[in-house]
């Protein structure tokens, strides 16, 4: 098991296998899982060669046995490193490194349990890219529990394919305790029927729906790599089903005995031996529509250099996207099956189907009725039906994800796939090469026929000339009438060529104007002879005509057969091989790139040229070459020619014109691609995107971090998880205006942030390539003339966007998050009003600022009172507190260094009543950034919804001068960023970056640069917390409070590195 067949052909190989752990008094029999790394070494390189090494090559495996395979994903790399290091010692008696590795395994496996890595196996993108629609066939085949045999020469790939396949069943990879032996069934004995359901928790929903479907129960076996020694187990009567893999070709020879389904990975083929199984695994129209959509998505986002991730680095086409699609499909399948049972068992008048007015008939038919019937006979169905409620369709809608009638898109997808499966690139290129060879050979044969014909004609001319001379000598009295018998020929040779004539190619027909056929009537007395009754005879052309006919039939047959075939295949041939490509990416259906207009032009021109030169023939022969000559026109003229010239032209002309025209057309059509211009947009969308869909930091339209720009307020159909929204408003400031240009400046300063180079090493993720959809939603069109109206506009905008459903919804992310680019600080008031409405509760505020911003409006004294003047960038939190928007006692200021009003601490007293903790800028000298973080987390907690508001003037104006109310003595950008990173555990539901006024910034735009970096850190923390929450929900079934992780500084060579 550890040393697979064929491992000697590779430098390094991995094998995955299963073992049975015998029953003990303390525990039942269960399955163990092994992973081995195999390497080999020339025995002569060993420093210490033990006696058991008798061959020239030493081959050894390092094996790890574990209770579950879910940790193998990260364990593989460690095993590879240790094995490589052990071999590098060149002394296998030294096992110290193996002992150290064994001691570290318990820690590694414990960490793996915490990581909950359940996605073992090859990338699902690669799986679907290789098997296309057959991926769904294999998935449904697993559920039927047949005998599935995977064969491949590479052991690791063989095993990874199987793990990837079974990982499509949610949770199965952690429930494989019975897979190592067909006799074990501890899972079925211990499983109980769920009695409660929390629809908001994914794990609870999956368990209630009966997942994971146990396909490895009693009578079943799973062996990613199965050696020949286990063939007896496969052939045993008690082994009813299995999924196993082998690298030994012996099983291929006995595939009928050992498999119902053979998956040959070397040839990418699937062989189903049973006709009933083939019928059950036939995909329905809805199935094919669903998998065609998924396959097309993978092809559109395919990246040859990085096949495991989408080219766009987005969620669409990602691994998570694929798994969620299969999960949705499986849940719908289970619900539809229960609905099918309900319809079958319940009389019509007793059915209660009012909850499903849109479902007609039996929705399980969309999953293939034969498959449903076959699944009912399987052990997995029996167990699933036993532990699940009969009305699962009340929980999950019993409808196929792509149910509905056949559409044009379905047909297009099907044609696209069929065209891809034909591999026309290679086939047509080969055909074209063969055709060109045949054309070249045909040209030589036709040229030879022409030469032979011409030689025969010259011979006949010489013979006729000799007979004429003899006739003149014998009949001198007629010399006057025949003074110059060759004058017509001389005249024809001397006359210039007329348009449409073929002078220079073949002898002009006028050369034989003096000769008439016996049937023709003499037109002049000079054609008559003397009284002796002798008559000028026409030349004996039978030999030449026979040669012409034979050559014509051969060439005509060839050209005709070529023409018929080429007419069917012509589409797509108009270009050289490099232009014969398949469109299979980025939104376009694969289709043949052909210049139909160019082809039509060539065909029409050939018809015109031939029509001009086509003579009228004496009789309408139906030979094959005459059909080519007339380009398929069956109406040949039957009237005899009215003059000798046309008659003689018909004798020689019809043969060579069509052949010559066809050869010219074929030559230009194939060998001169410049005559076949590329159609507009001749390159595929994928090729165009590969070449041009990239932006440098200094290029492109200015959006935040080059994110996709969508006017979210006007496009509600486009979902997002995080939106960057600009609020260009600054008419509520008390000192320097200009913050209305802040959103534009921050976006411009974020230009060096791209998905290509957006990985945040402190957090270990790239927010711009995460599963979460982040959009630049543009700006709110805020009026600069009326602050009351502006406040209404902003409140409405924040409420509208924040109440939408996110693209990647889960329990702790019920609404999308907004990062607002200000604008002055007054924009926090409409944001808090919106969040209070959305979350139906007060919001805690973490406020980075040099100023309190909780001032009573009366602290801005004026003899001219106005209710509207209360709304300003220093009193918005006071207003929010009085409206009950802020969670009193759970909010905090950070970075304060403001001056207070009048002569006392009254401003602090007002602030205390509003429930804020105050952390001054000077406090960082005493408690450091870690102390600031700890104080905020202790005050706010990690579960309440938080609004994070950062006024850029929290930083020292020597570093960030571009703000409206600068205060010296502030924090550095490094300190602020460090604190923000420590606040990731906060449940931040909205944030802003305000008071950036680029008019006062330096030439290096340092203020805007810091603001852009702050935005990047906020996005990173949002994505990091969101991914952690999703993982915990998925594994534990309930959201857990995020723990604060301590920071540790570790001294290493070359400097200091942060470890979170």
mmCIF file with all atom_site columns, N, CA and C in Angstrom, residues 751-772:
data_model
loop_
_atom_site.group_PDB
_atom_site.id
_atom_site.type_symbol
_atom_site.label_atom_id
_atom_site.label_alt_id
_atom_site.label_comp_id
_atom_site.label_asym_id
_atom_site.label_entity_id
_atom_site.label_seq_id
_atom_site.pdbx_PDB_ins_code
_atom_site.Cartn_x
_atom_site.Cartn_y
_atom_site.Cartn_z
_atom_site.occupancy
_atom_site.B_iso_or_equiv
_atom_site.pdbx_formal_charge
_atom_site.auth_seq_id
_atom_site.auth_comp_id
_atom_site.auth_asym_id
_atom_site.auth_atom_id
_atom_site.pdbx_PDB_model_num
ATOM 1  N N  . UNK A 1 751 ? -4.117  53.404 -5.916 1.00 0.00 ? 751 UNK A N  1
ATOM 2  C CA . UNK A 1 751 ? -3.856  52.825 -7.230 1.00 0.00 ? 751 UNK A CA 1
ATOM 3  C C  . UNK A 1 751 ? -2.856  51.670 -7.170 1.00 0.00 ? 751 UNK A C  1
ATOM 4  N N  . UNK A 1 752 ? -1.958  51.697 -6.212 1.00 0.00 ? 752 UNK A N  1
ATOM 5  C CA . UNK A 1 752 ? -0.964  50.620 -6.135 1.00 0.00 ? 752 UNK A CA 1
ATOM 6  C C  . UNK A 1 752 ? -1.512  49.374 -5.454 1.00 0.00 ? 752 UNK A C  1
ATOM 7  N N  . UNK A 1 753 ? -2.719  49.453 -4.975 1.00 0.00 ? 753 UNK A N  1
ATOM 8  C CA . UNK A 1 753 ? -3.374  48.256 -4.431 1.00 0.00 ? 753 UNK A CA 1
ATOM 9  C C  . UNK A 1 753 ? -4.109  47.563 -5.569 1.00 0.00 ? 753 UNK A C  1
ATOM 10 N N  . UNK A 1 754 ? -3.745  46.352 -5.847 1.00 0.00 ? 754 UNK A N  1
ATOM 11 C CA . UNK A 1 754 ? -4.387  45.581 -6.907 1.00 0.00 ? 754 UNK A CA 1
ATOM 12 C C  . UNK A 1 754 ? -4.585  44.149 -6.436 1.00 0.00 ? 754 UNK A C  1
ATOM 13 N N  . UNK A 1 755 ? -5.460  43.458 -7.105 1.00 0.00 ? 755 UNK A N  1
ATOM 14 C CA . UNK A 1 755 ? -5.640  42.040 -6.786 1.00 0.00 ? 755 UNK A CA 1
ATOM 15 C C  . UNK A 1 755 ? -4.360  41.263 -7.066 1.00 0.00 ? 755 UNK A C  1
ATOM 16 N N  . UNK A 1 756 ? -3.607  41.729 -8.068 1.00 0.00 ? 756 UNK A N  1
ATOM 17 C CA . UNK A 1 756 ? -2.364  41.058 -8.433 1.00 0.00 ? 756 UNK A CA 1
ATOM 18 C C  . UNK A 1 756 ? -1.350  41.125 -7.294 1.00 0.00 ? 756 UNK A C  1
ATOM 19 N N  . UNK A 1 757 ? -1.309  42.264 -6.604 1.00 0.00 ? 757 UNK A N  1
ATOM 20 C CA . UNK A 1 757 ? -0.371  42.429 -5.496 1.00 0.00 ? 757 UNK A CA 1
ATOM 21 C C  . UNK A 1 757 ? -1.116  43.000 -4.300 1.00 0.00 ? 757 UNK A C  1
ATOM 22 N N  . UNK A 1 758 ? -2.067  42.209 -3.795 1.00 0.00 ? 758 UNK A N  1
ATOM 23 C CA . UNK A 1 758 ? -2.867  42.657 -2.665 1.00 0.00 ? 758 UNK A CA 1
ATOM 24 C C  . UNK A 1 758 ? -2.793  41.742 -1.463 1.00 0.00 ? 758 UNK A C  1
ATOM 25 N N  . UNK A 1 759 ? -1.882  40.761 -1.493 1.00 0.00 ? 759 UNK A N  1
ATOM 26 C CA . UNK A 1 759 ? -1.794  39.813 -0.384 1.00 0.00 ? 759 UNK A CA 1
ATOM 27 C C  . UNK A 1 759 ? -1.244  40.510 0.852  1.00 0.00 ? 759 UNK A C  1
ATOM 28 N N  . UNK A 1 760 ? -1.958  40.372 1.962  1.00 0.00 ? 760 UNK A N  1
ATOM 29 C CA . UNK A 1 760 ? -1.567  41.003 3.215  1.00 0.00 ? 760 UNK A CA 1
ATOM 30 C C  . UNK A 1 760 ? -0.828  39.973 4.068  1.00 0.00 ? 760 UNK A C  1
ATOM 31 N N  . UNK A 1 761 ? 0.478   40.044 4.160  1.00 0.00 ? 761 UNK A N  1
ATOM 32 C CA . UNK A 1 761 ? 1.240   39.000 4.862  1.00 0.00 ? 761 UNK A CA 1
ATOM 33 C C  . UNK A 1 761 ? 0.958   38.940 6.345  1.00 0.00 ? 761 UNK A C  1
ATOM 34 N N  . UNK A 1 762 ? 0.545   40.048 6.969  1.00 0.00 ? 762 UNK A N  1
ATOM 35 C CA . UNK A 1 762 ? 0.284   40.001 8.408  1.00 0.00 ? 762 UNK A CA 1
ATOM 36 C C  . UNK A 1 762 ? -0.956  39.176 8.695  1.00 0.00 ? 762 UNK A C  1
ATOM 37 N N  . UNK A 1 763 ? -1.857  39.072 7.703  1.00 0.00 ? 763 UNK A N  1
ATOM 38 C CA . UNK A 1 763 ? -3.099  38.327 7.915  1.00 0.00 ? 763 UNK A CA 1
ATOM 39 C C  . UNK A 1 763 ? -3.157  37.048 7.089  1.00 0.00 ? 763 UNK A C  1
ATOM 40 N N  . UNK A 1 764 ? -2.261  36.952 6.110  1.00 0.00 ? 764 UNK A N  1
ATOM 41 C CA . UNK A 1 764 ? -2.233  35.738 5.310  1.00 0.00 ? 764 UNK A CA 1
ATOM 42 C C  . UNK A 1 764 ? -3.374  35.630 4.331  1.00 0.00 ? 764 UNK A C  1
ATOM 43 N N  . UNK A 1 765 ? -3.841  36.761 3.790  1.00 0.00 ? 765 UNK A N  1
ATOM 44 C CA . UNK A 1 765 ? -4.911  36.703 2.798  1.00 0.00 ? 765 UNK A CA 1
ATOM 45 C C  . UNK A 1 765 ? -4.856  37.935 1.910  1.00 0.00 ? 765 UNK A C  1
ATOM 46 N N  . UNK A 1 766 ? -5.521  37.805 0.776  1.00 0.00 ? 766 UNK A N  1
ATOM 47 C CA . UNK A 1 766 ? -5.660  38.909 -0.167 1.00 0.00 ? 766 UNK A CA 1
ATOM 48 C C  . UNK A 1 766 ? -7.137  39.290 -0.190 1.00 0.00 ? 766 UNK A C  1
ATOM 49 N N  . UNK A 1 767 ? -7.505  40.427 0.367  1.00 0.00 ? 767 UNK A N  1
ATOM 50 C CA . UNK A 1 767 ? -8.941  40.765 0.427  1.00 0.00 ? 767 UNK A CA 1
ATOM 51 C C  . UNK A 1 767 ? -9.579  40.889 -0.941 1.00 0.00 ? 767 UNK A C  1
ATOM 52 N N  . UNK A 1 768 ? -8.771  41.189 -1.955 1.00 0.00 ? 768 UNK A N  1
ATOM 53 C CA . UNK A 1 768 ? -9.331  41.424 -3.284 1.00 0.00 ? 768 UNK A CA 1
ATOM 54 C C  . UNK A 1 768 ? -9.527  40.136 -4.081 1.00 0.00 ? 768 UNK A C  1
ATOM 55 N N  . UNK A 1 769 ? -9.021  39.014 -3.558 1.00 0.00 ? 769 UNK A N  1
ATOM 56 C CA . UNK A 1 769 ? -9.246  37.733 -4.234 1.00 0.00 ? 769 UNK A CA 1
ATOM 57 C C  . UNK A 1 769 ? -9.992  36.757 -3.331 1.00 0.00 ? 769 UNK A C  1
ATOM 58 N N  . UNK A 1 770 ? -10.583 37.250 -2.270 1.00 0.00 ? 770 UNK A N  1
ATOM 59 C CA . UNK A 1 770 ? -11.297 36.398 -1.320 1.00 0.00 ? 770 UNK A CA 1
ATOM 60 C C  . UNK A 1 770 ? -12.651 35.998 -1.893 1.00 0.00 ? 770 UNK A C  1
ATOM 61 N N  . UNK A 1 771 ? -13.364 35.080 -1.229 1.00 0.00 ? 771 UNK A N  1
ATOM 62 C CA . UNK A 1 771 ? -14.707 34.712 -1.704 1.00 0.00 ? 771 UNK A CA 1
ATOM 63 C C  . UNK A 1 771 ? -15.708 35.855 -1.620 1.00 0.00 ? 771 UNK A C  1
ATOM 64 N N  . UNK A 1 772 ? -15.373 36.889 -0.839 1.00 0.00 ? 772 UNK A N  1
ATOM 65 C CA . UNK A 1 772 ? -16.304 37.995 -0.677 1.00 0.00 ? 772 UNK A CA 1
ATOM 66 C C  . UNK A 1 772 ? -16.216 38.937 -1.877 1.00 0.00 ? 772 UNK A C  1
#
